[in-house]
Amino acid sequence: GQSLEQPSEVTAVEGAIVQINCTYQTSGFYGLSWYQQHDGGAPTFLSYNALDGLEETGRFSSFLSRSDSYGYLLLQELQMKDSASYFCADHTDKLIFGTGTRLQVFP
Amino acid sequence: NAGVTQTPKFQVLKTGQSMTLQCAQDMNHNSMYWYRQDPGMGLRLIYYSASEGTTDKGEVPNGYNVSRLNKREFSLRLESAAPSQTSVYFCASSGTGVSTEAFFGQGTRLTVV
């Protein structure tokens, strides 16, 4: 089966750096995706890691370690608009989402 | 380019009533999905379709049925609605290959009273 675990909530201040972790248990794992969802909105795609290492996209970076069954999303230079829920996702067999992490950014 | 379109956006049902949620995508995607999201919770997969003519159960399929009408359309049916099915429902689609991103509809807010 597929399962992904995330911390339920993370808080930070504007301008800071925050890391959102994701641990997974999937047989034949392909890769890890990250999605952002603002309150009342639909999820939107942020990034995908198929290989170990860091992928950088602007202020957001995503990391994967297959040997540790672990990944994270790194958000730099936090802005108020980054307050949202963040989900890791596994597309190995069917698209399954993690439990989600609510990020609150304070001024 | 509309992307993924869901209808309706809001719906109130009485217990025992039936309804169908419609979803259509215009990106020529093979895979389509239905999720439910309860307040403060994650996205749980109800059913998915890897290609036209195929459907498979997800994590929480009980009480639901689906139809992949053609490549564009994937509908979700509640035969006898229950209060436990009060939720926000999202349809999504993605192309072939595990790295392709999924695109979501705007969601249907369903209340069963």
CSV table of C-alpha atoms in Angstrom, one decimal:
chain,number,residue,atom,x,y,z
A,1,GLY,CA,0.0,0.0,0.0
A,2,GLN,CA,0.9,3.7,0.1
A,3,SER,CA,0.9,5.9,3.1
A,4,LEU,CA,2.5,9.3,3.8
A,5,GLU,CA,2.9,11.1,7.2
A,6,GLN,CA,3.4,14.8,7.8
A,7,PRO,CA,3.4,17.1,10.9
A,8,SER,CA,0.0,18.6,11.3
A,9,GLU,CA,1.1,22.2,11.8
A,10,VAL,CA,4.1,24.5,11.4
A,11,THR,CA,4.4,28.1,12.3
A,12,ALA,CA,7.0,30.7,11.3
A,13,VAL,CA,7.5,34.4,10.8
A,14,GLU,CA,7.8,36.4,7.6
A,15,GLY,CA,11.3,36.2,6.1
A,16,ALA,CA,12.1,33.0,7.9
A,17,ILE,CA,12.8,29.5,6.5
A,18,VAL,CA,10.6,26.6,7.2
A,19,GLN,CA,10.9,22.8,6.4
A,20,ILE,CA,7.9,20.5,6.1
A,21,ASN,CA,8.7,16.9,6.4
A,22,CYS,CA,7.1,13.8,4.8
A,23,THR,CA,7.8,10.2,5.5
A,24,TYR,CA,6.3,7.5,3.3
A,25,GLN,CA,5.8,3.8,3.1
A,26,THR,CA,5.3,2.6,-0.4
A,27,SER,CA,6.4,-0.6,-2.3
A,28,GLY,CA,8.1,0.2,-5.5
A,29,PHE,CA,8.1,3.9,-4.8
A,30,TYR,CA,8.4,6.2,-7.9
A,31,GLY,CA,8.7,9.7,-6.6
A,32,LEU,CA,7.4,12.5,-4.3
A,33,SER,CA,5.3,15.5,-5.3
A,34,TRP,CA,4.3,18.5,-3.3
A,35,TYR,CA,1.0,20.5,-3.5
A,36,GLN,CA,-0.2,23.7,-1.9
A,37,GLN,CA,-3.7,24.5,-0.9
A,38,HIS,CA,-5.0,27.8,0.4
A,39,ASP,CA,-8.2,27.8,2.5
A,40,GLY,CA,-11.2,27.4,0.4
A,41,GLY,CA,-9.2,26.6,-2.7
A,42,ALA,CA,-8.0,23.6,-4.7
A,43,PRO,CA,-4.6,22.0,-4.4
A,44,THR,CA,-2.0,23.2,-6.9
A,45,PHE,CA,1.2,21.4,-7.8
A,46,LEU,CA,4.5,22.8,-6.5
A,47,SER,CA,7.3,20.2,-7.3
A,48,TYR,CA,8.3,16.6,-8.0
A,49,ASN,CA,11.3,14.6,-7.0
A,50,ALA,CA,12.1,11.4,-8.8
A,51,LEU,CA,15.7,11.2,-7.8
A,52,ASP,CA,17.5,11.7,-4.4
A,53,GLY,CA,18.6,15.2,-3.8
A,54,LEU,CA,17.4,18.8,-3.8
A,55,GLU,CA,15.2,20.4,-6.5
A,56,GLU,CA,15.0,24.2,-6.4
A,57,THR,CA,12.1,26.3,-7.8
A,58,GLY,CA,12.4,29.9,-6.7
A,59,ARG,CA,11.8,30.3,-3.0
A,60,PHE,CA,10.7,26.7,-2.7
A,61,SER,CA,12.9,23.6,-2.7
A,62,SER,CA,12.1,19.9,-2.3
A,63,PHE,CA,14.3,17.1,-1.2
A,64,LEU,CA,14.1,13.3,-1.4
A,65,SER,CA,16.0,10.5,0.3
A,66,ARG,CA,14.9,7.1,-1.0
A,67,SER,CA,17.1,5.3,1.5
A,68,ASP,CA,15.4,7.0,4.4
A,69,SER,CA,11.9,7.0,2.8
A,70,TYR,CA,11.8,10.7,3.6
A,71,GLY,CA,11.4,14.0,1.9
A,72,TYR,CA,10.8,17.6,2.7
A,73,LEU,CA,9.6,20.9,1.3
A,74,LEU,CA,11.8,23.9,2.1
A,75,LEU,CA,10.2,27.4,2.0
A,76,GLN,CA,12.6,30.4,2.1
A,77,GLU,CA,11.9,34.1,2.6
A,78,LEU,CA,8.5,33.3,3.9
A,79,GLN,CA,5.6,35.6,2.9
A,80,MET,CA,2.2,36.0,4.4
A,81,LYS,CA,0.7,34.5,1.2
A,82,ASP,CA,2.6,31.2,2.0
A,83,SER,CA,0.1,30.5,4.8
A,84,ALA,CA,-1.6,27.4,3.4
A,85,SER,CA,-1.8,23.7,3.8
A,86,TYR,CA,1.0,21.7,2.1
A,87,PHE,CA,0.7,18.0,1.0
A,88,CYS,CA,3.2,15.5,-0.1
A,89,ALA,CA,1.9,13.0,-2.6
A,90,ASP,CA,2.9,9.6,-4.0
A,91,HIS,CA,2.0,8.7,-7.6
A,92,THR,CA,3.4,5.2,-7.5
A,93,ASP,CA,0.2,3.2,-8.0
A,94,LYS,CA,-2.5,5.8,-7.6
A,95,LEU,CA,-2.2,9.4,-6.5
A,96,ILE,CA,-2.2,9.3,-2.7
A,97,PHE,CA,-1.7,12.4,-0.5
A,98,GLY,CA,-0.1,12.8,2.8
A,99,THR,CA,-1.9,13.9,5.9
A,100,GLY,CA,-1.1,17.6,5.2
A,101,THR,CA,0.8,20.3,7.1
A,102,ARG,CA,-0.9,23.6,7.9
A,103,LEU,CA,1.7,26.4,7.7
A,104,GLN,CA,0.9,29.7,9.5
A,105,VAL,CA,3.1,32.7,8.7
A,106,PHE,CA,3.1,35.5,11.2
A,107,PRO,CA,4.2,39.1,10.6
B,1,ASN,CA,-8.3,26.7,-21.5
B,2,ALA,CA,-10.7,25.6,-18.7
B,3,GLY,CA,-8.6,22.8,-17.2
B,4,VAL,CA,-10.8,20.7,-14.9
B,5,THR,CA,-14.4,21.7,-14.4
B,6,GLN,CA,-16.7,20.3,-11.7
B,7,THR,CA,-20.4,20.8,-11.3
B,8,PRO,CA,-22.1,21.7,-9.1
B,9,LYS,CA,-20.1,24.0,-6.8
B,10,PHE,CA,-22.5,23.6,-3.9
B,11,GLN,CA,-25.2,21.1,-3.0
B,12,VAL,CA,-27.4,20.3,-0.1
B,13,LEU,CA,-29.0,16.8,0.0
B,14,LYS,CA,-31.4,15.1,2.4
B,15,THR,CA,-30.4,11.8,3.8
B,16,GLY,CA,-31.2,9.1,1.3
B,17,GLN,CA,-31.2,11.3,-1.8
B,18,SER,CA,-29.0,10.5,-4.7
B,19,MET,CA,-26.9,12.8,-6.9
B,20,THR,CA,-24.1,12.8,-9.4
B,21,LEU,CA,-21.1,15.0,-9.4
B,22,GLN,CA,-19.8,15.8,-12.8
B,23,CYS,CA,-16.2,16.4,-13.8
B,24,ALA,CA,-14.7,17.2,-17.2
B,25,GLN,CA,-11.1,18.0,-18.3
B,26,ASP,CA,-9.9,19.4,-21.6
B,27,MET,CA,-6.2,18.6,-21.3
B,28,ASN,CA,-6.4,15.1,-23.0
B,29,HIS,CA,-5.3,13.5,-19.7
B,30,ASN,CA,-5.6,9.7,-19.3
B,31,SER,CA,-5.9,9.6,-15.5
B,32,MET,CA,-8.8,11.1,-13.5
B,33,TYR,CA,-9.5,11.0,-9.8
B,34,TRP,CA,-12.1,11.8,-7.2
B,35,TYR,CA,-11.1,12.9,-3.7
B,36,ARG,CA,-13.0,13.9,-0.6
B,37,GLN,CA,-11.6,16.4,2.0
B,38,ASP,CA,-13.2,16.8,5.4
B,39,PRO,CA,-12.6,20.0,7.5
B,40,GLY,CA,-8.9,20.3,8.5
B,41,MET,CA,-8.1,16.9,6.9
B,42,GLY,CA,-6.2,15.7,3.9
B,43,LEU,CA,-7.3,14.5,0.6
B,44,ARG,CA,-8.6,10.9,0.5
B,45,LEU,CA,-8.9,9.1,-2.8
B,46,ILE,CA,-12.4,7.7,-3.5
B,47,TYR,CA,-12.0,6.3,-7.0
B,48,TYR,CA,-9.7,6.8,-9.9
B,49,SER,CA,-9.5,5.9,-13.5
B,50,ALA,CA,-6.2,5.3,-15.2
B,51,SER,CA,-7.6,5.4,-18.7
B,52,GLU,CA,-10.9,5.5,-20.5
B,53,GLY,CA,-12.9,2.4,-19.7
B,54,THR,CA,-11.2,1.6,-16.4
B,55,THR,CA,-12.0,2.5,-12.9
B,56,ASP,CA,-10.5,1.4,-9.5
B,57,LYS,CA,-11.2,1.8,-5.9
B,58,GLY,CA,-9.3,4.2,-3.8
B,59,GLU,CA,-9.0,4.6,0.0
B,60,VAL,CA,-12.6,5.3,0.8
B,61,PRO,CA,-14.9,3.9,-2.0
B,62,ASN,CA,-17.9,2.8,0.1
B,63,GLY,CA,-21.1,4.6,-0.7
B,64,TYR,CA,-19.9,5.8,-4.0
B,65,ASN,CA,-19.9,4.7,-7.7
B,66,VAL,CA,-18.1,6.2,-10.6
B,67,SER,CA,-18.3,6.2,-14.4
B,68,ARG,CA,-15.6,7.1,-16.9
B,69,LEU,CA,-18.0,8.2,-19.6
B,70,ASN,CA,-15.2,9.0,-22.1
B,71,LYS,CA,-11.7,10.4,-21.9
B,72,ARG,CA,-12.9,13.8,-20.9
B,73,GLU,CA,-15.5,13.0,-18.3
B,74,PHE,CA,-15.5,11.2,-14.9
B,75,SER,CA,-18.6,11.3,-12.7
B,76,LEU,CA,-19.1,10.4,-9.1
B,77,ARG,CA,-22.5,9.1,-7.9
B,78,LEU,CA,-23.9,9.0,-4.4
B,79,GLU,CA,-26.8,6.5,-4.5
B,80,SER,CA,-28.2,7.1,-1.0
B,81,ALA,CA,-26.5,10.1,0.7
B,82,ALA,CA,-25.6,9.9,4.4
B,83,PRO,CA,-24.5,12.7,6.7
B,84,SER,CA,-21.1,11.1,6.9
B,85,GLN,CA,-20.7,12.0,3.2
B,86,THR,CA,-20.8,15.7,4.0
B,87,SER,CA,-17.5,16.9,2.6
B,88,VAL,CA,-15.7,18.9,-0.1
B,89,TYR,CA,-15.2,16.8,-3.2
B,90,PHE,CA,-12.4,17.4,-5.7
B,91,CYS,CA,-11.9,16.0,-9.1
B,92,ALA,CA,-8.4,15.9,-10.6
B,93,SER,CA,-6.7,14.7,-13.8
B,94,SER,CA,-3.1,14.0,-14.8
B,95,GLY,CA,-1.3,12.9,-17.9
B,96,THR,CA,0.6,9.7,-18.5
B,97,GLY,CA,3.7,9.1,-16.4
B,98,VAL,CA,4.3,9.3,-12.7
B,99,SER,CA,5.9,12.7,-12.7
B,100,THR,CA,3.1,14.6,-14.3
B,101,GLU,CA,1.3,17.1,-12.1
B,102,ALA,CA,-2.3,16.7,-11.2
B,103,PHE,CA,-4.8,19.5,-12.0
B,104,PHE,CA,-7.8,20.0,-9.7
B,105,GLY,CA,-11.3,21.3,-10.2
B,106,GLN,CA,-12.6,24.0,-7.9
B,107,GLY,CA,-14.4,21.5,-5.7
B,108,THR,CA,-18.0,20.7,-4.8
B,109,ARG,CA,-19.1,21.5,-1.3
B,110,LEU,CA,-21.7,18.9,-0.4
B,111,THR,CA,-23.9,19.0,2.8
B,112,VAL,CA,-26.1,16.0,3.7
B,113,VAL,CA,-28.7,16.8,6.3
